PDB file of C-alpha atoms and ligand atoms in Angstrom:
ATOM      1  CA  UNK A 134     -54.440  56.243 -13.562  1.00 95.00           C
ATOM      2  CA  UNK A 135     -53.816  57.904 -16.906  1.00 98.00           C
ATOM      3  CA  UNK A 136     -50.807  55.680 -17.772  1.00 98.00           C
ATOM      4  CA  UNK A 137     -51.838  52.424 -16.122  1.00 98.00           C
ATOM      5  CA  UNK A 138     -49.251  49.678 -16.843  1.00 95.00           C
ATOM      6  CA  UNK A 139     -47.573  51.624 -19.643  1.00 98.00           C
ATOM      7  CA  UNK A 140     -43.819  51.243 -19.920  1.00 99.00           C
ATOM      8  CA  UNK A 141     -42.048  54.580 -20.262  1.00 99.00           C
ATOM      9  CA  UNK A 142     -38.454  55.604 -20.940  1.00 99.00           C
ATOM     10  CA  UNK A 143     -37.461  59.061 -19.733  1.00 99.00           C
ATOM     11  CA  UNK A 144     -34.005  60.343 -20.635  1.00 99.00           C
ATOM     12  CA  UNK A 145     -32.412  62.928 -18.369  1.00 98.00           C
ATOM     13  CA  UNK A 146     -34.845  61.874 -15.657  1.00 98.00           C
ATOM     14  CA  UNK A 147     -32.535  62.167 -12.654  1.00 98.00           C
ATOM     15  CA  UNK A 148     -33.390  65.797 -12.009  1.00 98.00           C
ATOM     16  CA  UNK A 149     -35.339  68.790 -13.284  1.00 98.00           C
ATOM     17  CA  UNK A 150     -38.110  68.311 -15.853  1.00 98.00           C
ATOM     18  CA  UNK A 151     -37.294  64.627 -16.390  1.00 98.00           C
ATOM     19  CA  UNK A 152     -37.459  63.818 -12.703  1.00 98.00           C
ATOM     20  CA  UNK A 153     -40.784  65.610 -12.215  1.00 98.00           C
ATOM     21  CA  UNK A 154     -42.101  63.671 -15.213  1.00 98.00           C
ATOM     22  CA  UNK A 155     -40.821  60.345 -13.846  1.00 98.00           C
ATOM     23  CA  UNK A 156     -42.625  61.019 -10.547  1.00 98.00           C
ATOM     24  CA  UNK A 157     -45.862  62.043 -12.313  1.00 98.00           C
ATOM     25  CA  UNK A 158     -45.810  59.098 -14.753  1.00 98.00           C
ATOM     26  CA  UNK A 159     -45.281  56.684 -11.834  1.00 98.00           C
ATOM     27  CA  UNK A 160     -48.154  58.303  -9.903  1.00 98.00           C
ATOM     28  CA  UNK A 161     -50.303  57.731 -12.994  1.00 98.00           C
ATOM     29  CA  UNK A 162     -49.505  54.017 -13.068  1.00 98.00           C
ATOM     30  CA  UNK A 163     -46.569  53.770 -15.482  1.00 98.00           C
ATOM     31  CA  UNK A 164     -43.501  51.588 -15.096  1.00 98.00           C
ATOM     32  CA  UNK A 165     -40.741  54.128 -15.638  1.00 98.00           C
ATOM     33  CA  UNK A 166     -37.156  53.647 -16.770  1.00 98.00           C
ATOM     34  CA  UNK A 167     -35.011  56.715 -16.175  1.00 98.00           C
ATOM     35  CA  UNK A 168     -31.918  56.814 -18.365  1.00 98.00           C
ATOM     36  CA  UNK A 169     -29.349  59.349 -17.236  1.00 98.00           C
ATOM     37  CA  UNK A 170     -25.592  59.730 -16.925  1.00 98.00           C
ATOM     38  CA  UNK A 171     -25.912  60.233 -13.160  1.00 97.00           C
ATOM     39  CA  UNK A 172     -28.303  59.927 -10.225  1.00 96.00           C
ATOM     40  CA  UNK A 173     -27.955  62.116  -7.107  1.00 91.00           C
ATOM     41  CA  UNK A 174     -31.119  61.228  -5.163  1.00 94.00           C
ATOM     42  CA  UNK A 175     -32.829  57.853  -5.230  1.00 96.00           C
ATOM     43  CA  UNK A 176     -36.417  57.766  -6.474  1.00 97.00           C
ATOM     44  CA  UNK A 177     -39.155  57.239  -3.902  1.00 94.00           C
ATOM     45  CA  UNK A 178     -41.439  55.186  -6.131  1.00 97.00           C
ATOM     46  CA  UNK A 179     -40.545  51.542  -6.691  1.00 97.00           C
ATOM     47  CA  UNK A 180     -42.117  51.945 -10.152  1.00 98.00           C
ATOM     48  CA  UNK A 181     -39.136  54.071 -11.246  1.00 98.00           C
ATOM     49  CA  UNK A 182     -36.015  52.184 -12.335  1.00 98.00           C
ATOM     50  CA  UNK A 183     -32.702  53.891 -12.992  1.00 98.00           C
ATOM     51  CA  UNK A 184     -30.265  52.810 -15.713  1.00 98.00           C
ATOM     52  CA  UNK A 185     -26.951  54.648 -16.128  1.00 98.00           C
ATOM     53  CA  UNK A 186     -26.896  55.658 -19.780  1.00 98.00           C
ATOM     54  CA  UNK A 187     -25.424  58.311 -22.044  1.00 98.00           C
ATOM     55  CA  UNK A 188     -27.917  59.233 -24.789  1.00 99.00           C
ATOM     56  CA  UNK A 189     -25.077  59.817 -27.272  1.00 98.00           C
ATOM     57  CA  UNK A 190     -23.934  56.165 -27.086  1.00 98.00           C
ATOM     58  CA  UNK A 191     -25.553  54.197 -29.914  1.00 98.00           C
ATOM     59  CA  UNK A 192     -24.345  50.757 -28.752  1.00 98.00           C
ATOM     60  CA  UNK A 193     -25.558  51.456 -25.223  1.00 98.00           C
ATOM     61  CA  UNK A 194     -29.012  52.402 -26.588  1.00 98.00           C
ATOM     62  CA  UNK A 195     -29.349  48.925 -28.142  1.00 98.00           C
ATOM     63  CA  UNK A 196     -28.411  47.234 -24.851  1.00 98.00           C
ATOM     64  CA  UNK A 197     -30.724  49.403 -22.765  1.00 98.00           C
ATOM     65  CA  UNK A 198     -33.710  48.869 -25.051  1.00 98.00           C
ATOM     66  CA  UNK A 199     -33.094  45.101 -25.053  1.00 98.00           C
ATOM     67  CA  UNK A 200     -32.883  45.111 -21.260  1.00 98.00           C
ATOM     68  CA  UNK A 201     -36.125  47.055 -20.844  1.00 98.00           C
ATOM     69  CA  UNK A 202     -38.033  44.893 -23.325  1.00 98.00           C
ATOM     70  CA  UNK A 203     -36.800  41.713 -21.634  1.00 98.00           C
ATOM     71  CA  UNK A 204     -37.806  43.039 -18.196  1.00 98.00           C
ATOM     72  CA  UNK A 205     -41.020  44.918 -18.964  1.00 98.00           C
ATOM     73  CA  UNK A 206     -42.167  43.284 -22.231  1.00 98.00           C
ATOM     74  CA  UNK A 207     -42.490  46.427 -24.348  1.00 98.00           C
ATOM     75  CA  UNK A 208     -41.954  50.192 -24.534  1.00 99.00           C
ATOM     76  CA  UNK A 209     -45.089  52.333 -24.843  1.00 99.00           C
ATOM     77  CA  UNK A 210     -43.612  55.783 -24.233  1.00 99.00           C
ATOM     78  CA  UNK A 211     -40.291  57.410 -25.066  1.00 99.00           C
ATOM     79  CA  UNK A 212     -39.657  60.834 -23.543  1.00 99.00           C
ATOM     80  CA  UNK A 213     -36.504  62.228 -25.183  1.00 99.00           C
ATOM     81  CA  UNK A 214     -35.768  64.862 -22.596  1.00 98.00           C
ATOM     82  CA  UNK A 215     -32.036  64.867 -21.779  1.00 99.00           C
ATOM     83  CA  UNK A 216     -30.386  68.092 -22.850  1.00 98.00           C
ATOM     84  CA  UNK A 217     -27.828  70.723 -21.951  1.00 98.00           C
ATOM     85  CA  UNK A 218     -27.345  74.402 -22.728  1.00 98.00           C
ATOM     86  CA  UNK A 219     -23.587  73.837 -22.824  1.00 97.00           C
ATOM     87  CA  UNK A 220     -22.583  77.228 -24.218  1.00 97.00           C
ATOM     88  CA  UNK A 221     -24.173  80.672 -24.422  1.00 97.00           C
ATOM     89  CA  UNK A 222     -21.845  81.707 -27.263  1.00 98.00           C
ATOM     90  CA  UNK A 223     -23.059  82.798 -30.698  1.00 98.00           C
ATOM     91  CA  UNK A 224     -22.025  81.580 -34.139  1.00 98.00           C
ATOM     92  CA  UNK A 225     -18.671  83.356 -34.346  1.00 98.00           C
ATOM     93  CA  UNK A 226     -17.421  82.622 -30.845  1.00 98.00           C
ATOM     94  CA  UNK A 227     -18.628  79.132 -29.958  1.00 98.00           C
ATOM     95  CA  UNK A 228     -15.840  76.554 -29.674  1.00 98.00           C
ATOM     96  CA  UNK A 229     -16.210  73.700 -32.163  1.00 98.00           C
ATOM     97  CA  UNK A 230     -15.930  71.147 -29.339  1.00 98.00           C
ATOM     98  CA  UNK A 231     -18.903  72.795 -27.607  1.00 98.00           C
ATOM     99  CA  UNK A 232     -20.877  72.924 -30.861  1.00 98.00           C
ATOM    100  CA  UNK A 233     -20.380  69.177 -31.434  1.00 98.00           C
ATOM    101  CA  UNK A 234     -21.047  68.212 -27.787  1.00 98.00           C
ATOM    102  CA  UNK A 235     -24.317  70.166 -27.614  1.00 98.00           C
ATOM    103  CA  UNK A 236     -25.585  68.834 -30.948  1.00 98.00           C
ATOM    104  CA  UNK A 237     -24.499  65.349 -29.913  1.00 98.00           C
ATOM    105  CA  UNK A 238     -26.561  65.317 -26.707  1.00 99.00           C
ATOM    106  CA  UNK A 239     -29.523  67.507 -27.687  1.00 98.00           C
ATOM    107  CA  UNK A 240     -30.061  66.291 -31.256  1.00 99.00           C
ATOM    108  CA  UNK A 241     -28.138  63.052 -31.867  1.00 99.00           C
ATOM    109  CA  UNK A 242     -29.308  61.701 -28.503  1.00 99.00           C
ATOM    110  CA  UNK A 243     -32.920  62.248 -29.567  1.00 99.00           C
ATOM    111  CA  UNK A 244     -32.257  60.675 -32.967  1.00 99.00           C
ATOM    112  CA  UNK A 245     -30.555  57.607 -31.480  1.00 99.00           C
ATOM    113  CA  UNK A 246     -33.216  57.052 -28.829  1.00 99.00           C
ATOM    114  CA  UNK A 247     -36.008  57.345 -31.359  1.00 99.00           C
ATOM    115  CA  UNK A 248     -34.260  55.135 -33.895  1.00 98.00           C
ATOM    116  CA  UNK A 249     -33.618  52.381 -31.336  1.00 98.00           C
ATOM    117  CA  UNK A 250     -37.078  52.365 -29.795  1.00 99.00           C
ATOM    118  CA  UNK A 251     -39.054  52.628 -33.069  1.00 99.00           C
ATOM    119  CA  UNK A 252     -38.757  48.911 -34.033  1.00 98.00           C
ATOM    120  CA  UNK A 253     -40.224  47.929 -30.641  1.00 98.00           C
ATOM    121  CA  UNK A 254     -43.147  50.326 -31.101  1.00 99.00           C
ATOM    122  CA  UNK A 255     -43.692  49.272 -34.731  1.00 98.00           C
ATOM    123  CA  UNK A 256     -43.870  45.617 -33.673  1.00 98.00           C
ATOM    124  CA  UNK A 257     -46.452  46.551 -31.032  1.00 98.00           C
ATOM    125  CA  UNK A 258     -48.370  48.756 -33.509  1.00 98.00           C
ATOM    126  CA  UNK A 259     -48.451  51.623 -31.027  1.00 98.00           C
ATOM    127  CA  UNK A 260     -46.307  54.116 -29.164  1.00 99.00           C
ATOM    128  CA  UNK A 261     -46.035  57.718 -28.033  1.00 99.00           C
ATOM    129  CA  UNK A 262     -42.796  59.672 -28.427  1.00 99.00           C
ATOM    130  CA  UNK A 263     -42.417  63.051 -26.771  1.00 99.00           C
ATOM    131  CA  UNK A 264     -39.376  65.274 -27.243  1.00 98.00           C
ATOM    132  CA  UNK A 265     -38.286  68.173 -25.060  1.00 99.00           C
ATOM    133  CA  UNK A 266     -37.404  71.021 -27.394  1.00 99.00           C
ATOM    134  CA  UNK A 267     -37.614  74.594 -26.056  1.00 98.00           C
ATOM    135  CA  UNK A 268     -39.361  77.864 -26.792  1.00 98.00           C
ATOM    136  CA  UNK A 269     -35.974  78.637 -28.421  1.00 98.00           C
ATOM    137  CA  UNK A 270     -36.787  75.861 -30.878  1.00 98.00           C
ATOM    138  CA  UNK A 271     -39.808  77.871 -32.083  1.00 97.00           C
ATOM    139  CA  UNK A 272     -38.580  81.468 -31.948  1.00 97.00           C
ATOM    140  CA  UNK A 273     -35.081  82.900 -32.173  1.00 95.00           C
ATOM    141  CA  UNK A 274     -32.722  83.842 -29.361  1.00 95.00           C
ATOM    142  CA  UNK A 275     -29.524  85.885 -29.397  1.00 96.00           C
ATOM    143  CA  UNK A 276     -26.348  83.891 -28.656  1.00 96.00           C
ATOM    144  CA  UNK A 277     -26.789  80.215 -27.577  1.00 97.00           C
ATOM    145  CA  UNK A 278     -26.218  79.207 -31.216  1.00 98.00           C
ATOM    146  CA  UNK A 279     -25.796  75.458 -30.763  1.00 98.00           C
ATOM    147  CA  UNK A 280     -28.651  75.158 -28.267  1.00 98.00           C
ATOM    148  CA  UNK A 281     -31.158  76.972 -30.492  1.00 98.00           C
ATOM    149  CA  UNK A 282     -30.009  75.002 -33.560  1.00 98.00           C
ATOM    150  CA  UNK A 283     -30.402  71.712 -31.681  1.00 98.00           C
ATOM    151  CA  UNK A 284     -33.851  72.562 -30.330  1.00 98.00           C
ATOM    152  CA  UNK A 285     -35.121  73.732 -33.733  1.00 98.00           C
ATOM    153  CA  UNK A 286     -33.862  70.472 -35.232  1.00 98.00           C
ATOM    154  CA  UNK A 287     -35.652  68.425 -32.569  1.00 99.00           C
ATOM    155  CA  UNK A 288     -38.892  70.227 -33.437  1.00 98.00           C
ATOM    156  CA  UNK A 289     -38.456  69.263 -37.112  1.00 98.00           C
ATOM    157  CA  UNK A 290     -37.348  65.706 -36.386  1.00 99.00           C
ATOM    158  CA  UNK A 291     -40.430  65.196 -34.234  1.00 99.00           C
ATOM    159  CA  UNK A 292     -42.650  66.098 -37.187  1.00 98.00           C
ATOM    160  CA  UNK A 293     -40.645  63.768 -39.448  1.00 99.00           C
ATOM    161  CA  UNK A 294     -41.267  60.882 -37.034  1.00 99.00           C
ATOM    162  CA  UNK A 295     -44.944  61.822 -36.753  1.00 99.00           C
ATOM    163  CA  UNK A 296     -45.480  61.754 -40.521  1.00 98.00           C
ATOM    164  CA  UNK A 297     -43.364  58.685 -41.196  1.00 98.00           C
ATOM    165  CA  UNK A 298     -44.860  56.478 -38.488  1.00 98.00           C
ATOM    166  CA  UNK A 299     -48.487  57.623 -38.186  1.00 98.00           C
ATOM    167  CA  UNK A 300     -49.634  54.510 -40.068  1.00 98.00           C
ATOM    168  CA  UNK A 301     -47.744  52.352 -37.549  1.00 98.00           C
ATOM    169  CA  UNK A 302     -49.804  53.742 -34.677  1.00 98.00           C
ATOM    170  CA  UNK A 303     -46.863  55.785 -33.392  1.00 99.00           C
ATOM    171  CA  UNK A 304     -47.326  59.425 -32.410  1.00 99.00           C
ATOM    172  CA  UNK A 305     -44.548  62.005 -32.024  1.00 99.00           C
ATOM    173  CA  UNK A 306     -44.885  65.450 -30.480  1.00 99.00           C
ATOM    174  CA  UNK A 307     -42.595  68.108 -29.065  1.00 99.00           C
ATOM    175  CA  UNK A 308     -42.813  70.158 -25.885  1.00 99.00           C
ATOM    176  CA  UNK A 309     -41.426  73.683 -25.801  1.00 99.00           C
ATOM    177  CA  UNK A 310     -40.773  74.912 -22.269  1.00 98.00           C
ATOM    178  CA  UNK A 311     -40.124  78.540 -21.453  1.00 98.00           C
ATOM    179  CA  UNK A 312     -37.969  79.372 -18.439  1.00 98.00           C
ATOM    180  CA  UNK A 313     -38.400  76.581 -15.878  1.00 98.00           C
ATOM    181  CA  UNK A 314     -36.999  76.320 -12.350  1.00 98.00           C
ATOM    182  CA  UNK A 315     -34.609  73.369 -12.626  1.00 98.00           C
ATOM    183  CA  UNK A 316     -30.927  72.806 -11.715  1.00 96.00           C
ATOM    184  CA  UNK A 317     -30.075  73.827 -15.313  1.00 96.00           C
ATOM    185  CA  UNK A 318     -31.631  77.275 -14.881  1.00 97.00           C
ATOM    186  CA  UNK A 319     -30.583  77.702 -11.236  1.00 96.00           C
ATOM    187  CA  UNK A 320     -26.955  77.253 -12.366  1.00 94.00           C
ATOM    188  CA  UNK A 321     -27.110  80.041 -14.940  1.00 94.00           C
ATOM    189  CA  UNK A 322     -26.566  83.756 -14.529  1.00 95.00           C
ATOM    190  CA  UNK A 323     -29.413  85.137 -12.385  1.00 97.00           C
ATOM    191  CA  UNK A 324     -29.734  88.391 -14.325  1.00 97.00           C
ATOM    192  CA  UNK A 325     -30.194  86.412 -17.556  1.00 95.00           C
ATOM    193  CA  UNK A 326     -32.958  84.375 -15.933  1.00 97.00           C
ATOM    194  CA  UNK A 327     -34.602  87.515 -14.530  1.00 98.00           C
ATOM    195  CA  UNK A 328     -34.532  89.157 -17.958  1.00 97.00           C
ATOM    196  CA  UNK A 329     -36.519  86.244 -19.414  1.00 97.00           C
ATOM    197  CA  UNK A 330     -38.942  86.190 -16.476  1.00 98.00           C
ATOM    198  CA  UNK A 331     -39.532  89.939 -16.969  1.00 98.00           C
ATOM    199  CA  UNK A 332     -40.575  89.220 -20.576  1.00 97.00           C
ATOM    200  CA  UNK A 333     -42.898  86.402 -19.515  1.00 98.00           C
ATOM    201  CA  UNK A 334     -46.548  87.526 -19.218  1.00 98.00           C
ATOM    202  CA  UNK A 335     -47.263  85.149 -16.314  1.00 98.00           C
ATOM    203  CA  UNK A 336     -44.307  86.815 -14.594  1.00 98.00           C
ATOM    204  CA  UNK A 337     -42.533  83.903 -12.896  1.00 98.00           C
ATOM    205  CA  UNK A 338     -40.449  80.826 -13.572  1.00 98.00           C
ATOM    206  CA  UNK A 339     -42.408  77.733 -14.548  1.00 98.00           C
ATOM    207  CA  UNK A 340     -42.143  74.565 -12.476  1.00 98.00           C
ATOM    208  CA  UNK A 341     -40.897  71.216 -13.711  1.00 98.00           C
ATOM    209  CA  UNK A 342     -44.269  69.739 -12.739  1.00 98.00           C
ATOM    210  CA  UNK A 343     -46.012  72.182 -15.126  1.00 99.00           C
ATOM    211  CA  UNK A 344     -43.968  70.710 -17.978  1.00 99.00           C
ATOM    212  CA  UNK A 345     -44.536  67.159 -16.729  1.00 99.00           C
ATOM    213  CA  UNK A 346     -48.311  67.629 -17.083  1.00 99.00           C
ATOM    214  CA  UNK A 347     -47.792  68.451 -20.767  1.00 99.00           C
ATOM    215  CA  UNK A 348     -45.665  65.346 -21.219  1.00 99.00           C
ATOM    216  CA  UNK A 349     -48.350  63.302 -19.449  1.00 99.00           C
ATOM    217  CA  UNK A 350     -51.027  64.466 -21.880  1.00 99.00           C
ATOM    218  CA  UNK A 351     -48.890  63.747 -24.958  1.00 99.00           C
ATOM    219  CA  UNK A 352     -47.746  60.358 -23.608  1.00 99.00           C
ATOM    220  CA  UNK A 353     -51.235  59.201 -22.640  1.00 98.00           C
ATOM    221  CA  UNK A 354     -54.034  57.854 -24.819  1.00 98.00           C
ATOM    222  CA  UNK A 355     -55.934  61.111 -24.150  1.00 98.00           C
ATOM    223  CA  UNK A 356     -53.882  62.624 -26.992  1.00 98.00           C
ATOM    224  CA  UNK A 357     -54.621  59.753 -29.406  1.00 98.00           C
ATOM    225  CA  UNK A 358     -55.469  62.193 -32.274  1.00 98.00           C
ATOM    226  CA  UNK A 359     -52.469  64.456 -31.605  1.00 99.00           C
ATOM    227  CA  UNK A 360     -49.283  63.964 -33.611  1.00 99.00           C
ATOM    228  CA  UNK A 361     -46.655  66.216 -35.182  1.00 98.00           C
ATOM    229  CA  UNK A 362     -47.681  69.082 -32.972  1.00 98.00           C
ATOM    230  CA  UNK A 363     -45.872  71.481 -30.656  1.00 98.00           C
ATOM    231  CA  UNK A 364     -46.984  72.096 -27.105  1.00 98.00           C
ATOM    232  CA  UNK A 365     -45.582  75.429 -25.919  1.00 98.00           C
ATOM    233  CA  UNK A 366     -45.566  75.786 -22.114  1.00 99.00           C
ATOM    234  CA  UNK A 367     -43.873  79.116 -21.556  1.00 98.00           C
ATOM    235  CA  UNK A 368     -46.059  81.404 -19.439  1.00 98.00           C
ATOM    236  CA  UNK A 369     -47.021  83.265 -22.602  1.00 98.00           C
ATOM    237  CA  UNK A 370     -43.457  84.285 -23.520  1.00 98.00           C
ATOM    238  CA  UNK A 371     -43.698  83.502 -27.242  1.00 98.00           C
ATOM    239  CA  UNK A 372     -47.203  84.956 -27.547  1.00 97.00           C
ATOM    240  CA  UNK A 373     -45.757  88.469 -27.229  1.00 89.00           C
TER     241      UNK A 373
HETATM  242  N1  NAD B 523     -35.189  74.478 -17.588  1.00 56.56           N
HETATM  243  C1  NAD B 523     -35.561  75.199 -18.618  1.00 56.56           C
HETATM  244  O1  NAD B 523     -35.810  76.403 -18.488  1.00 56.56           O
HETATM  245  C2  NAD B 523     -35.714  74.582 -19.970  1.00 56.56           C
HETATM  246  C3  NAD B 523     -36.320  75.335 -20.987  1.00 56.56           C
HETATM  247  C4  NAD B 523     -36.490  74.799 -22.239  1.00 56.56           C
HETATM  248  C5  NAD B 523     -36.060  73.509 -22.487  1.00 56.56           C
HETATM  249  N2  NAD B 523     -35.457  72.788 -21.498  1.00 56.56           N
HETATM  250  C6  NAD B 523     -35.018  71.436 -21.837  1.00 56.56           C
HETATM  251  O2  NAD B 523     -35.576  70.537 -20.921  1.00 56.56           O
HETATM  252  C7  NAD B 523     -34.727  69.386 -20.819  1.00 56.56           C
HETATM  253  C8  NAD B 523     -34.465  69.135 -19.350  1.00 56.56           C
HETATM  254  O3  NAD B 523     -33.869  70.284 -18.821  1.00 56.56           O
HETATM  255  P1  NAD B 523     -33.767  70.569 -17.261  1.00 56.56           P
HETATM  256  O4  NAD B 523     -33.947  72.026 -17.100  1.00 56.56           O
HETATM  257  O5  NAD B 523     -34.587  69.619 -16.494  1.00 56.56           O
HETATM  258  O6  NAD B 523     -32.193  70.269 -17.074  1.00 56.56           O
HETATM  259  P2  NAD B 523     -31.374  69.604 -15.876  1.00 56.56           P
HETATM  260  O7  NAD B 523     -29.963  69.968 -16.139  1.00 56.56           O
HETATM  261  O8  NAD B 523     -31.971  69.941 -14.575  1.00 56.56           O
HETATM  262  O9  NAD B 523     -31.598  68.044 -16.147  1.00 56.56           O
HETATM  263  C9  NAD B 523     -31.087  67.451 -17.319  1.00 56.56           C
HETATM  264  C10 NAD B 523     -30.760  65.990 -17.047  1.00 56.56           C
HETATM  265  O10 NAD B 523     -30.203  65.451 -18.260  1.00 56.56           O
HETATM  266  C11 NAD B 523     -29.108  64.618 -17.909  1.00 56.56           C
HETATM  267  N3  NAD B 523     -28.169  64.488 -19.025  1.00 56.56           N
HETATM  268  C12 NAD B 523     -27.322  65.404 -19.510  1.00 56.56           C
HETATM  269  N4  NAD B 523     -26.565  64.880 -20.483  1.00 56.56           N
HETATM  270  C13 NAD B 523     -26.964  63.592 -20.644  1.00 56.56           C
HETATM  271  C14 NAD B 523     -26.558  62.532 -21.494  1.00 56.56           C
HETATM  272  N5  NAD B 523     -25.573  62.689 -22.384  1.00 56.56           N
HETATM  273  N6  NAD B 523     -27.202  61.352 -21.385  1.00 56.56           N
HETATM  274  C15 NAD B 523     -28.169  61.166 -20.470  1.00 56.56           C
HETATM  275  N7  NAD B 523     -28.599  62.126 -19.630  1.00 56.56           N
HETATM  276  C16 NAD B 523     -27.985  63.331 -19.718  1.00 56.56           C
HETATM  277  C17 NAD B 523     -28.490  65.311 -16.700  1.00 56.56           C
HETATM  278  O11 NAD B 523     -27.661  64.420 -15.942  1.00 56.56           O
HETATM  279  C18 NAD B 523     -29.712  65.792 -15.937  1.00 56.56           C
HETATM  280  O12 NAD B 523     -30.176  64.817 -15.010  1.00 56.56           O
HETATM  281  C19 NAD B 523     -33.478  69.709 -21.629  1.00 56.56           C
HETATM  282  O13 NAD B 523     -33.586  69.109 -22.904  1.00 56.56           O
HETATM  283  C20 NAD B 523     -33.520  71.212 -21.741  1.00 56.56           C
HETATM  284  O14 NAD B 523     -32.849  71.688 -22.883  1.00 56.56           O
HETATM  285  C21 NAD B 523     -35.276  73.290 -20.248  1.00 56.56           C
END
């Protein structure tokens, strides 16, 4: 039990990477709160609680954090994972509405979650925050302007949190998945996905569970000397 009795928030945990992480955290003994705008399939584990929540809603963040602290006593882990691709357009062609929506969910959602949970962690003198960025937050990609901008910003914000709150016992790290088999990727153009897989040395899509194991390490006390770092899980894509 690598997360025995730890209380964890996972945003975007209804499906994909977040769901695999919720299942793994619960298997490892955590009490998990999944915050997501929707839930298609119920969770099997009674250690996973679902709260309908939009990560862009600052007032809702305050209510949700209060609810979790009153029910579970504290928050040990925050996994800022909710995110969308939203638009594949580049700088000149992306609609402003899309630009704002993508930055709002992928970056402002991470900022708001972190900002709301930090006082709880500071009071406890401990906490682990993990953010889902992307390999496109480390290296460049053509097109997908808002997505790459948001994921690069999450990488930087994670380091800001790490440096600012190290003395409070709070760690912050980012995960950078490559191309992972989730509803997000299954919904996109298959030739685009294949093109990325072809450039991936391991030669296949990653699984959500393979990302969840990274989140487990960074959320657990096993990574107690790890903060401000980037865990790239991309089948070797960015090593090329
Ligand atoms: N799948 C990949 O290849 C890949 C690669 C790199 C990074 N990522 C990142 O991993 C994270 C998870 O992606 P995934 O592939 O599991 O996607 P997914 O679409 O399968 O799941 C994302 C979840 O986030 C939720 N969500 C969306 N907007 C939300 C909001 N405003 N508030 C709360 N929840 C919201 C969705 O309802 C969904 O359950 C994202 O941040 C994504 O950018 C994914």
